mmCIF file of C-alpha atoms and ligand atoms in Angstrom:
data_model
loop_
_atom_site.group_PDB
_atom_site.id
_atom_site.type_symbol
_atom_site.label_atom_id
_atom_site.label_comp_id
_atom_site.label_asym_id
_atom_site.label_seq_id
_atom_site.Cartn_x
_atom_site.Cartn_y
_atom_site.Cartn_z
ATOM 1 C CA MET H 1 -28.500 7.213 -8.718
ATOM 2 C CA SER H 2 -24.842 8.301 -8.534
ATOM 3 C CA ARG H 3 -22.201 6.563 -10.588
ATOM 4 C CA ALA H 4 -20.055 4.195 -8.549
ATOM 5 C CA ALA H 5 -16.504 3.030 -9.299
ATOM 6 C CA VAL H 6 -16.625 -0.720 -9.876
ATOM 7 C CA LEU H 7 -13.507 -2.921 -9.757
ATOM 8 C CA THR H 8 -13.197 -5.076 -12.880
ATOM 9 C CA GLY H 9 -9.562 -6.179 -13.011
ATOM 10 C CA ILE H 10 -6.494 -6.647 -10.815
ATOM 11 C CA GLY H 11 -2.806 -7.415 -11.311
ATOM 12 C CA SER H 12 0.524 -7.119 -9.542
ATOM 13 C CA CYS H 13 4.241 -7.241 -10.161
ATOM 14 C CA LEU H 14 7.186 -8.109 -7.931
ATOM 15 C CA PRO H 15 10.810 -7.716 -8.978
ATOM 16 C CA PRO H 16 12.345 -11.209 -9.337
ATOM 17 C CA ARG H 17 15.041 -10.905 -6.646
ATOM 18 C CA ALA H 18 13.783 -12.204 -3.269
ATOM 19 C CA VAL H 19 15.981 -11.287 -0.312
ATOM 20 C CA SER H 20 15.754 -13.453 2.824
ATOM 21 C CA ASN H 21 16.078 -12.103 6.359
ATOM 22 C CA ALA H 22 19.335 -14.023 6.738
ATOM 23 C CA GLU H 23 20.784 -12.360 3.647
ATOM 24 C CA LEU H 24 19.695 -8.936 4.846
ATOM 25 C CA ALA H 25 20.807 -9.454 8.456
ATOM 26 C CA ALA H 26 24.270 -10.562 7.344
ATOM 27 C CA ALA H 27 24.826 -7.069 5.938
ATOM 28 C CA VAL H 28 23.413 -5.141 8.958
ATOM 29 C CA GLU H 29 25.087 -4.878 12.348
ATOM 30 C CA GLY H 30 23.007 -6.421 15.162
ATOM 31 C CA SER H 31 20.131 -7.721 13.029
ATOM 32 C CA SER H 32 18.923 -11.317 12.791
ATOM 33 C CA ASP H 33 16.362 -13.501 11.041
ATOM 34 C CA GLU H 34 14.870 -14.340 14.445
ATOM 35 C CA TRP H 35 14.356 -10.646 15.396
ATOM 36 C CA ILE H 36 12.828 -9.695 12.045
ATOM 37 C CA ARG H 37 10.458 -12.688 11.979
ATOM 38 C CA SER H 38 9.274 -12.342 15.563
ATOM 39 C CA ARG H 39 8.924 -8.515 15.585
ATOM 40 C CA THR H 40 7.448 -8.059 12.088
ATOM 41 C CA GLY H 41 6.293 -11.421 10.644
ATOM 42 C CA ILE H 42 8.478 -10.821 7.577
ATOM 43 C CA ALA H 43 10.528 -13.711 6.134
ATOM 44 C CA ARG H 44 11.583 -12.193 2.798
ATOM 45 C CA ARG H 45 10.965 -9.236 0.524
ATOM 46 C CA HIS H 46 11.704 -8.461 -3.119
ATOM 47 C CA PHE H 47 14.221 -5.805 -4.116
ATOM 48 C CA ALA H 48 14.436 -4.296 -7.590
ATOM 49 C CA ASP H 49 17.900 -4.276 -9.134
ATOM 50 C CA PRO H 50 19.387 -0.852 -9.901
ATOM 51 C CA GLY H 51 18.081 0.090 -13.328
ATOM 52 C CA THR H 52 14.544 -1.000 -12.463
ATOM 53 C CA ALA H 53 12.425 2.033 -11.574
ATOM 54 C CA THR H 54 9.014 2.374 -9.958
ATOM 55 C CA SER H 55 7.497 2.945 -13.420
ATOM 56 C CA ASP H 56 8.744 -0.495 -14.556
ATOM 57 C CA LEU H 57 6.966 -2.249 -11.676
ATOM 58 C CA ALA H 58 3.878 -0.063 -12.220
ATOM 59 C CA VAL H 59 3.764 -1.016 -15.907
ATOM 60 C CA GLY H 60 4.014 -4.743 -15.032
ATOM 61 C CA ALA H 61 1.082 -4.475 -12.614
ATOM 62 C CA GLY H 62 -0.895 -2.186 -14.942
ATOM 63 C CA GLN H 63 -0.584 -4.580 -17.898
ATOM 64 C CA ARG H 64 -1.916 -7.465 -15.800
ATOM 65 C CA ALA H 65 -4.789 -5.411 -14.389
ATOM 66 C CA LEU H 66 -5.832 -4.249 -17.876
ATOM 67 C CA LYS H 67 -5.701 -7.836 -19.170
ATOM 68 C CA SER H 68 -7.689 -9.073 -16.165
ATOM 69 C CA ALA H 69 -10.349 -6.402 -16.875
ATOM 70 C CA GLY H 70 -10.315 -7.105 -20.629
ATOM 71 C CA GLU H 71 -9.582 -3.419 -21.303
ATOM 72 C CA SER H 72 -7.136 -1.920 -23.783
ATOM 73 C CA SER H 73 -7.811 1.716 -22.904
ATOM 74 C CA VAL H 74 -8.835 3.846 -19.913
ATOM 75 C CA ASP H 75 -9.613 7.533 -19.356
ATOM 76 C CA ALA H 76 -7.122 8.138 -16.528
ATOM 77 C CA VAL H 77 -4.031 6.538 -15.004
ATOM 78 C CA LEU H 78 -3.254 7.231 -11.335
ATOM 79 C CA VAL H 79 0.023 6.125 -9.770
ATOM 80 C CA ALA H 80 0.208 6.178 -5.958
ATOM 81 C CA THR H 81 3.850 6.280 -4.948
ATOM 82 C CA ALA H 82 6.359 7.849 -2.560
ATOM 83 C CA THR H 83 9.286 6.671 -4.681
ATOM 84 C CA PRO H 84 8.590 8.256 -8.086
ATOM 85 C CA ASP H 85 11.102 7.718 -10.866
ATOM 86 C CA ARG H 86 12.136 11.368 -10.406
ATOM 87 C CA PRO H 87 10.984 14.241 -8.132
ATOM 88 C CA CYS H 88 9.732 15.932 -11.304
ATOM 89 C CA PRO H 89 7.773 15.108 -13.459
ATOM 90 C CA ALA H 90 5.181 12.691 -12.070
ATOM 91 C CA THR H 91 5.626 8.984 -12.866
ATOM 92 C CA ALA H 92 2.065 8.352 -14.120
ATOM 93 C CA PRO H 93 2.406 9.984 -17.571
ATOM 94 C CA LEU H 94 5.439 7.773 -18.329
ATOM 95 C CA VAL H 95 3.569 4.694 -17.079
ATOM 96 C CA ALA H 96 0.578 5.582 -19.272
ATOM 97 C CA SER H 97 2.879 6.036 -22.224
ATOM 98 C CA LYS H 98 4.690 2.703 -21.640
ATOM 99 C CA LEU H 99 1.278 1.002 -21.399
ATOM 100 C CA GLY H 100 0.316 2.400 -24.789
ATOM 101 C CA LEU H 101 -2.203 4.739 -23.115
ATOM 102 C CA GLY H 102 -0.430 7.972 -24.078
ATOM 103 C CA GLY H 103 -2.764 10.955 -24.286
ATOM 104 C CA THR H 104 -4.877 9.887 -21.323
ATOM 105 C CA ALA H 105 -5.012 11.911 -18.074
ATOM 106 C CA ALA H 106 -2.200 10.700 -15.812
ATOM 107 C CA TYR H 107 -0.978 11.898 -12.434
ATOM 108 C CA ASP H 108 0.617 10.710 -9.204
ATOM 109 C CA VAL H 109 -1.071 10.468 -5.832
ATOM 110 C CA ALA H 110 1.240 11.292 -2.898
ATOM 111 C CA ALA H 111 -0.080 9.799 0.341
ATOM 112 C CA VAL H 112 2.778 7.344 1.067
ATOM 113 C CA CYS H 113 1.448 3.964 2.332
ATOM 114 C CA THR H 114 -2.165 5.246 2.166
ATOM 115 C CA GLY H 115 -1.662 6.262 -1.470
ATOM 116 C CA PHE H 116 -3.621 3.381 -2.968
ATOM 117 C CA VAL H 117 -6.757 4.126 -0.905
ATOM 118 C CA TYR H 118 -6.440 7.829 -1.750
ATOM 119 C CA GLY H 119 -6.006 6.795 -5.402
ATOM 120 C CA LEU H 120 -9.173 4.676 -5.303
ATOM 121 C CA ALA H 121 -11.133 7.557 -3.737
ATOM 122 C CA THR H 122 -9.790 10.002 -6.329
ATOM 123 C CA ALA H 123 -10.676 7.638 -9.164
ATOM 124 C CA ALA H 124 -14.167 7.169 -7.689
ATOM 125 C CA GLY H 125 -14.519 10.970 -7.775
ATOM 126 C CA LEU H 126 -13.440 11.125 -11.443
ATOM 127 C CA ILE H 127 -16.025 8.480 -12.244
ATOM 128 C CA ALA H 128 -18.802 10.022 -10.108
ATOM 129 C CA THR H 129 -18.419 13.393 -11.853
ATOM 130 C CA GLY H 130 -18.378 11.823 -15.318
ATOM 131 C CA THR H 131 -14.801 13.002 -15.952
ATOM 132 C CA ALA H 132 -13.787 9.390 -16.584
ATOM 133 C CA ASP H 133 -15.596 6.118 -17.324
ATOM 134 C CA ARG H 134 -12.615 3.840 -16.682
ATOM 135 C CA VAL H 135 -9.570 4.445 -14.491
ATOM 136 C CA LEU H 136 -6.377 2.444 -13.897
ATOM 137 C CA VAL H 137 -5.189 2.899 -10.296
ATOM 138 C CA ILE H 138 -1.690 1.647 -9.513
ATOM 139 C CA GLY H 139 0.156 1.505 -6.198
ATOM 140 C CA ALA H 140 3.897 1.158 -6.815
ATOM 141 C CA ASP H 141 6.978 1.678 -4.684
ATOM 142 C CA THR H 142 10.696 0.933 -4.825
ATOM 143 C CA TYR H 143 11.717 1.552 -1.210
ATOM 144 C CA SER H 144 15.051 -0.207 -1.783
ATOM 145 C CA SER H 145 16.023 3.004 -3.615
ATOM 146 C CA ILE H 146 15.611 5.153 -0.453
ATOM 147 C CA LEU H 147 16.518 2.700 2.327
ATOM 148 C CA ASP H 148 19.659 3.131 4.383
ATOM 149 C CA MET H 149 20.736 -0.518 4.387
ATOM 150 C CA THR H 150 22.754 0.092 7.585
ATOM 151 C CA ASP H 151 19.585 1.151 9.472
ATOM 152 C CA ARG H 152 18.354 -2.176 10.807
ATOM 153 C CA SER H 153 14.934 -0.887 11.834
ATOM 154 C CA THR H 154 13.876 0.255 8.343
ATOM 155 C CA SER H 155 15.926 -1.948 6.000
ATOM 156 C CA ALA H 156 14.305 -5.042 7.549
ATOM 157 C CA ILE H 157 10.754 -3.955 6.901
ATOM 158 C CA PHE H 158 10.306 -2.609 3.398
ATOM 159 C CA GLY H 159 10.163 -4.333 0.016
ATOM 160 C CA ASP H 160 9.504 -3.305 -3.594
ATOM 161 C CA GLY H 161 6.452 -4.064 -5.719
ATOM 162 C CA ALA H 162 3.372 -2.820 -7.509
ATOM 163 C CA GLY H 163 -0.323 -3.658 -7.688
ATOM 164 C CA ALA H 164 -3.084 -2.240 -9.852
ATOM 165 C CA VAL H 165 -6.837 -2.294 -10.376
ATOM 166 C CA VAL H 166 -9.120 -1.191 -13.201
ATOM 167 C CA LEU H 167 -12.302 0.646 -12.214
ATOM 168 C CA ARG H 168 -15.300 1.394 -14.427
ATOM 169 C CA ALA H 169 -18.511 3.377 -13.959
ATOM 170 C CA GLY H 170 -21.346 1.279 -12.557
ATOM 171 C CA GLU H 171 -24.073 0.975 -9.938
ATOM 172 C CA PRO H 172 -23.418 1.371 -6.188
ATOM 173 C CA ASP H 173 -25.105 -1.965 -5.398
ATOM 174 C CA GLU H 174 -23.239 -4.185 -7.865
ATOM 175 C CA PRO H 175 -20.318 -6.457 -6.883
ATOM 176 C CA GLY H 176 -17.005 -4.579 -7.069
ATOM 177 C CA ALA H 177 -18.527 -1.160 -6.276
ATOM 178 C CA LEU H 178 -16.178 0.779 -4.002
ATOM 179 C CA GLY H 179 -17.132 2.824 -1.005
ATOM 180 C CA PRO H 180 -18.084 4.620 1.068
ATOM 181 C CA PHE H 181 -14.622 5.908 1.917
ATOM 182 C CA ASP H 182 -13.036 7.410 5.006
ATOM 183 C CA LEU H 183 -9.882 9.503 4.485
ATOM 184 C CA GLY H 184 -7.828 11.530 6.956
ATOM 185 C CA SER H 185 -4.483 13.124 7.744
ATOM 186 C CA ASP H 186 -2.431 14.648 10.560
ATOM 187 C CA GLY H 187 0.536 16.744 9.434
ATOM 188 C CA GLU H 188 1.838 16.875 13.020
ATOM 189 C CA GLY H 189 3.284 13.451 12.247
ATOM 190 C CA CYS H 190 5.275 14.548 9.205
ATOM 191 C CA ASP H 191 8.691 14.078 10.872
ATOM 192 C CA LEU H 192 7.975 10.538 12.032
ATOM 193 C CA ILE H 193 7.957 8.971 8.546
ATOM 194 C CA THR H 194 10.101 11.025 6.214
ATOM 195 C CA VAL H 195 12.828 11.598 3.656
ATOM 196 C CA ARG H 196 14.154 14.962 4.855
ATOM 197 C CA ALA H 197 16.057 16.133 1.796
ATOM 198 C CA GLY H 198 15.212 16.464 -1.885
ATOM 199 C CA GLY H 199 12.301 18.882 -1.539
ATOM 200 C CA SER H 200 11.856 22.629 -1.131
ATOM 201 C CA ALA H 201 12.266 22.479 2.673
ATOM 202 C CA GLN H 202 15.866 21.341 2.383
ATOM 203 C CA ARG H 203 17.389 22.794 -0.741
ATOM 204 C CA LEU H 204 20.385 21.445 -2.592
ATOM 205 C CA SER H 205 22.216 24.762 -2.335
ATOM 206 C CA GLY H 206 22.970 26.772 0.800
ATOM 207 C CA ARG H 207 23.935 24.015 3.237
ATOM 208 C CA ASP H 208 26.116 20.956 3.458
ATOM 209 C CA PRO H 209 23.778 18.101 2.651
ATOM 210 C CA ASP H 210 23.841 15.170 5.060
ATOM 211 C CA PRO H 211 23.692 12.023 2.913
ATOM 212 C CA LYS H 212 21.499 10.390 5.596
ATOM 213 C CA ASP H 213 18.805 13.010 4.928
ATOM 214 C CA HIS H 214 18.253 11.460 1.505
ATOM 215 C CA TYR H 215 17.307 8.150 3.090
ATOM 216 C CA PHE H 216 13.939 7.126 4.459
ATOM 217 C CA SER H 217 13.580 7.361 8.243
ATOM 218 C CA MET H 218 10.808 6.213 10.564
ATOM 219 C CA ALA H 219 10.184 6.468 14.320
ATOM 220 C CA GLY H 220 8.921 2.879 14.418
ATOM 221 C CA LYS H 221 7.533 2.682 17.938
ATOM 222 C CA GLU H 222 5.489 5.895 17.748
ATOM 223 C CA VAL H 223 4.296 5.084 14.236
ATOM 224 C CA PHE H 224 3.190 1.628 15.401
ATOM 225 C CA TRP H 225 0.801 3.144 17.944
ATOM 226 C CA HIS H 226 -0.636 5.693 15.474
ATOM 227 C CA ALA H 227 -1.005 3.000 12.793
ATOM 228 C CA VAL H 228 -3.158 0.806 15.056
ATOM 229 C CA GLN H 229 -5.318 3.677 16.369
ATOM 230 C CA ARG H 230 -5.872 5.394 13.021
ATOM 231 C CA MET H 231 -6.602 2.248 11.001
ATOM 232 C CA ALA H 232 -8.992 0.979 13.690
ATOM 233 C CA GLU H 233 -10.854 4.299 13.850
ATOM 234 C CA SER H 234 -10.961 4.707 10.088
ATOM 235 C CA SER H 235 -12.141 1.112 9.585
ATOM 236 C CA ARG H 236 -14.994 1.681 12.042
ATOM 237 C CA THR H 237 -15.983 4.861 10.197
ATOM 238 C CA ALA H 238 -15.995 3.170 6.785
ATOM 239 C CA LEU H 239 -17.971 0.195 8.158
ATOM 240 C CA GLY H 240 -20.467 2.580 9.768
ATOM 241 C CA ARG H 241 -20.933 4.568 6.566
ATOM 242 C CA ALA H 242 -21.482 1.326 4.642
ATOM 243 C CA GLY H 243 -23.973 0.067 7.232
ATOM 244 C CA TRP H 244 -21.821 -3.030 7.831
ATOM 245 C CA GLN H 245 -21.088 -4.708 11.183
ATOM 246 C CA HIS H 246 -17.587 -6.065 11.830
ATOM 247 C CA THR H 247 -19.151 -9.533 11.649
ATOM 248 C CA ASP H 248 -20.150 -8.825 8.010
ATOM 249 C CA VAL H 249 -16.479 -8.713 6.967
ATOM 250 C CA ASP H 250 -15.224 -11.851 5.194
ATOM 251 C CA TRP H 251 -11.731 -10.446 4.581
ATOM 252 C CA PHE H 252 -10.047 -7.655 6.488
ATOM 253 C CA ILE H 253 -7.161 -6.455 4.313
ATOM 254 C CA ALA H 254 -5.014 -3.863 6.079
ATOM 255 C CA HIS H 255 -1.811 -2.191 4.959
ATOM 256 C CA GLN H 256 0.829 -4.856 5.520
ATOM 257 C CA ALA H 257 3.095 -2.827 7.809
ATOM 258 C CA ASN H 258 3.818 -5.366 10.531
ATOM 259 C CA GLU H 259 2.162 -8.695 11.458
ATOM 260 C CA ARG H 260 1.811 -7.461 15.049
ATOM 261 C CA ILE H 261 -0.122 -4.402 13.816
ATOM 262 C CA LEU H 262 -2.489 -6.722 11.915
ATOM 263 C CA HIS H 263 -3.123 -8.761 15.079
ATOM 264 C CA ARG H 264 -3.731 -5.656 17.207
ATOM 265 C CA LEU H 265 -6.112 -4.271 14.596
ATOM 266 C CA SER H 266 -8.139 -7.494 14.416
ATOM 267 C CA ASP H 267 -8.408 -7.429 18.231
ATOM 268 C CA GLU H 268 -9.492 -3.765 18.266
ATOM 269 C CA LEU H 269 -12.148 -4.357 15.612
ATOM 270 C CA GLY H 270 -13.334 -7.722 16.924
ATOM 271 C CA ILE H 271 -12.533 -9.383 13.597
ATOM 272 C CA ALA H 272 -11.370 -13.009 13.887
ATOM 273 C CA PRO H 273 -7.613 -13.215 13.158
ATOM 274 C CA GLU H 274 -8.202 -15.797 10.403
ATOM 275 C CA ARG H 275 -10.294 -13.154 8.558
ATOM 276 C CA ALA H 276 -7.271 -10.788 8.512
ATOM 277 C CA TYR H 277 -5.348 -11.474 5.319
ATOM 278 C CA SER H 278 -1.566 -11.382 5.457
ATOM 279 C CA ASN H 279 1.125 -11.806 2.805
ATOM 280 C CA ILE H 280 3.705 -9.775 4.736
ATOM 281 C CA ALA H 281 5.909 -12.858 5.285
ATOM 282 C CA GLU H 282 6.556 -13.019 1.534
ATOM 283 C CA VAL H 283 6.719 -9.364 0.491
ATOM 284 C CA GLY H 284 7.313 -7.195 3.589
ATOM 285 C CA ASN H 285 5.889 -3.690 3.704
ATOM 286 C CA THR H 286 5.536 -2.603 0.076
ATOM 287 C CA ALA H 287 4.069 0.830 0.916
ATOM 288 C CA ALA H 288 1.545 2.024 -1.714
ATOM 289 C CA ALA H 289 1.682 -1.400 -3.399
ATOM 290 C CA SER H 290 0.733 -3.220 -0.211
ATOM 291 C CA LEU H 291 -3.079 -3.309 -0.526
ATOM 292 C CA PRO H 292 -3.374 -4.141 -4.244
ATOM 293 C CA LEU H 293 -0.633 -6.789 -3.881
ATOM 294 C CA ALA H 294 -2.503 -8.318 -0.934
ATOM 295 C CA LEU H 295 -5.791 -8.254 -2.881
ATOM 296 C CA ASP H 296 -4.164 -9.843 -5.931
ATOM 297 C CA HIS H 297 -2.400 -12.536 -3.897
ATOM 298 C CA ALA H 298 -5.568 -13.261 -1.890
ATOM 299 C CA SER H 299 -7.604 -13.569 -5.082
ATOM 300 C CA ALA H 300 -4.984 -15.658 -6.951
ATOM 301 C CA SER H 301 -4.700 -18.085 -4.027
ATOM 302 C CA GLY H 302 -8.477 -18.642 -4.038
ATOM 303 C CA ALA H 303 -8.834 -17.300 -0.466
ATOM 304 C CA LEU H 304 -10.669 -14.194 -1.697
ATOM 305 C CA ARG H 305 -13.657 -15.201 -3.812
ATOM 306 C CA PRO H 306 -16.499 -13.401 -5.600
ATOM 307 C CA GLY H 307 -19.174 -12.367 -3.096
ATOM 308 C CA HIS H 308 -16.742 -11.947 -0.188
ATOM 309 C CA ARG H 309 -17.161 -8.657 1.682
ATOM 310 C CA VAL H 310 -13.839 -6.884 2.040
ATOM 311 C CA LEU H 311 -12.707 -4.098 4.373
ATOM 312 C CA LEU H 312 -9.594 -2.240 3.179
ATOM 313 C CA THR H 313 -7.602 0.096 5.433
ATOM 314 C CA ALA H 314 -4.231 1.816 5.271
ATOM 315 C CA PHE H 315 -2.005 4.162 7.250
ATOM 316 C CA GLY H 316 1.162 5.946 6.177
ATOM 317 C CA GLY H 317 3.462 8.936 6.201
ATOM 318 C CA GLY H 318 1.949 12.374 6.454
ATOM 319 C CA PHE H 319 0.340 10.995 8.595
ATOM 320 C CA THR H 320 -2.417 9.805 6.278
ATOM 321 C CA TRP H 321 -5.023 7.072 6.612
ATOM 322 C CA GLY H 322 -8.025 5.776 4.735
ATOM 323 C CA SER H 323 -10.483 2.902 4.478
ATOM 324 C CA THR H 324 -13.163 1.590 2.168
ATOM 325 C CA VAL H 325 -15.281 -1.507 1.561
ATOM 326 C CA LEU H 326 -16.340 -3.588 -1.426
ATOM 327 C CA THR H 327 -17.899 -6.908 -2.305
ATOM 328 C CA TRP H 328 -15.354 -8.858 -4.332
ATOM 329 C CA PRO H 329 -16.453 -9.230 -7.987
ATOM 330 C CA GLU H 330 -15.658 -11.793 -10.694
ATOM 331 C CA THR H 331 -12.357 -10.767 -12.291
ATOM 332 C CA GLY H 332 -10.381 -12.334 -15.109
ATOM 333 C CA ARG H 333 -6.843 -13.638 -14.466
ATOM 334 C CA ALA H 334 -3.971 -11.994 -16.291
HETATM 335 O O1 UT7 Z 401 4.146 1.687 6.444
HETATM 336 C C1 UT7 Z 401 3.873 2.877 7.150
HETATM 337 C C2 UT7 Z 401 3.561 2.615 8.574
HETATM 338 N N1 UT7 Z 401 4.641 1.899 9.214
HETATM 339 C C3 UT7 Z 401 4.413 1.165 10.281
HETATM 340 O O2 UT7 Z 401 3.281 1.033 10.673
HETATM 341 C C4 UT7 Z 401 5.586 0.565 11.008
HETATM 342 C C5 UT7 Z 401 5.326 0.592 12.495
HETATM 343 N N2 UT7 Z 401 6.441 0.166 13.319
HETATM 344 C C6 UT7 Z 401 6.907 -1.099 13.396
HETATM 345 O O3 UT7 Z 401 6.491 -1.965 12.644
HETATM 346 C C7 UT7 Z 401 7.893 -1.436 14.480
HETATM 347 O O4 UT7 Z 401 7.988 -0.363 15.399
HETATM 348 C C8 UT7 Z 401 9.320 -1.758 13.962
HETATM 349 C C9 UT7 Z 401 9.308 -3.114 13.247
HETATM 350 C C10 UT7 Z 401 9.811 -0.670 13.061
HETATM 351 C C11 UT7 Z 401 10.262 -1.895 15.160
HETATM 352 O O5 UT7 Z 401 9.780 -2.866 16.057
HETATM 353 P P1 UT7 Z 401 9.670 -2.563 17.620
HETATM 354 O O6 UT7 Z 401 9.257 -3.792 18.258
HETATM 355 O O7 UT7 Z 401 8.797 -1.361 17.783
HETATM 356 O O8 UT7 Z 401 11.144 -2.269 18.007
HETATM 357 P P2 UT7 Z 401 11.778 -0.946 18.588
HETATM 358 O O9 UT7 Z 401 11.821 0.114 17.544
HETATM 359 O O10 UT7 Z 401 11.165 -0.624 19.914
HETATM 360 O O11 UT7 Z 401 13.230 -1.447 18.854
HETATM 361 C C12 UT7 Z 401 13.518 -2.429 19.867
HETATM 362 C C13 UT7 Z 401 14.992 -2.797 19.734
HETATM 363 C C14 UT7 Z 401 15.886 -1.572 19.530
HETATM 364 O O12 UT7 Z 401 17.103 -1.799 20.200
HETATM 365 P P3 UT7 Z 401 17.420 -1.083 21.610
HETATM 366 O O13 UT7 Z 401 17.328 0.400 21.335
HETATM 367 O O14 UT7 Z 401 16.345 -1.573 22.534
HETATM 368 O O15 UT7 Z 401 18.785 -1.562 21.922
HETATM 369 C C15 UT7 Z 401 16.116 -1.577 18.031
HETATM 370 O O16 UT7 Z 401 17.312 -0.929 17.684
HETATM 371 O O17 UT7 Z 401 15.164 -3.613 18.555
HETATM 372 C C16 UT7 Z 401 16.197 -3.063 17.762
HETATM 373 N N3 UT7 Z 401 16.014 -3.404 16.349
HETATM 374 C C17 UT7 Z 401 16.521 -4.518 15.799
HETATM 375 N N4 UT7 Z 401 17.237 -5.526 16.321
HETATM 376 C C18 UT7 Z 401 17.595 -6.511 15.496
HETATM 377 C C19 UT7 Z 401 15.367 -2.699 15.400
HETATM 378 N N5 UT7 Z 401 15.428 -3.347 14.215
HETATM 379 C C20 UT7 Z 401 16.159 -4.481 14.439
HETATM 380 C C21 UT7 Z 401 16.565 -5.547 13.620
HETATM 381 N N6 UT7 Z 401 17.290 -6.539 14.185
HETATM 382 N N7 UT7 Z 401 16.266 -5.589 12.309
#
C-alpha cells in the first residue's frame, strides 16, 4: 500500500493590527464599508506593520503547527507564498532556520492563492516516494506589502496572515490522510492577476520603471468568473477521484476570495451553504494562507471536528487551481 500524507498538526498566525473597512475606505477615494461588505463579505483584515516579513508570520504559524503535532523536527519545510521576503533566495530556508530546523530541505512553492494546495500535493509526493517522513507545509502572505492602497478594488480585499500543517507518513485510510488531489493551471490568465515588474520579463535596467508595475493588480470581474468555474470543476474532480458524493461533504472549505464566490460555488456543487465555511469577514483574502487559516479557525471554534469529511479547493494567479479531500483527524492545540 502506498504511503499517504497524514495531517497531524495545525496552527496559524495573524499580525496583531486589524484594519476595519471604515478605516480603509477613509483612505481610498470612492470606497465605503457598505460596498466592501456587500460585494465581498469582508468586515476587516489584518495588516503586518512594516518590519514584519512573510517569514515572521510563517514562523508564527509553523511553531503552532509543530506544537499541535507534538513534533520538534521534520524532514522538509515548504512555504507557499507570492510575497516572499525577497525575490531571491526563497523564504523557506530562513523560516526553517528561525524554527530551529536548519539543515532540513526547504523551498518555496509559487502558485499564488493555490499555493497551499500545491504545497500539500508536493509534500504528499515527498512522503509517497520516501524522501521525507514528516513535512511542515506553510501558506504565508503579506499582501499589504504589494497592494496599491489607492486602488479600491484590490486594497479592500486582501489581508496578511499565515497558516501551517504538519504531515507525516501513514495509511491512505486513516483520519487525516490527504488526497486524491486535482491540480491545474492556465497560463493564458497570467495578466489577470499579476505584479508586472520585479522579474526577468520587466528588468530594472533598460526602461523607465512605472511604480504601479510593482503593485499587485487584478481584473476582478474576469477573475471572479474563472474562480467559480475552476474551483467547481476541480472540486468535482477531486470528489470523483475520492469516490465521494457532494452529500458526503461535512465542510466545504474554499479559498476565501469573496463571500459571493463561496455562495456561487456551493450552488454549483449542490453543497448546502451552511456547510461552506467562511472566515472572510474577519481576515479577508489572505492568499496562500487562506485555506490553512480557515482550517485552523474552523477547528479552534469547534465547528470542524474529528471525523468530519472536508473538501478543500483553491484558485489563484497563474491561473492555478487545485482541490483535495480529507477526513479531519484529532489534532493537539498549540
Ligand atoms: O485570490 C485570487 C482570486 N481572486 C478572486 O477570486 C477575486 C475575484 N473578484 C472579486 O472578488 C470581485 O470581482 C471584486 C471584489 C474584486 C470586485 O467586485 P465586483 O462586484 O466584481 O465589482 P466590479 O469590479 O465589477 O466593480 C463594480 C464597481 C466599479 O465601479 P464602476 O467602474 O462601475 O464605476 C468599481 O470601480 O465597483 C467599484 N469598486 C468599488 N467601489 C467602492 C471596486 N472596488 C470598490 C470599493 N468601494 N472598494
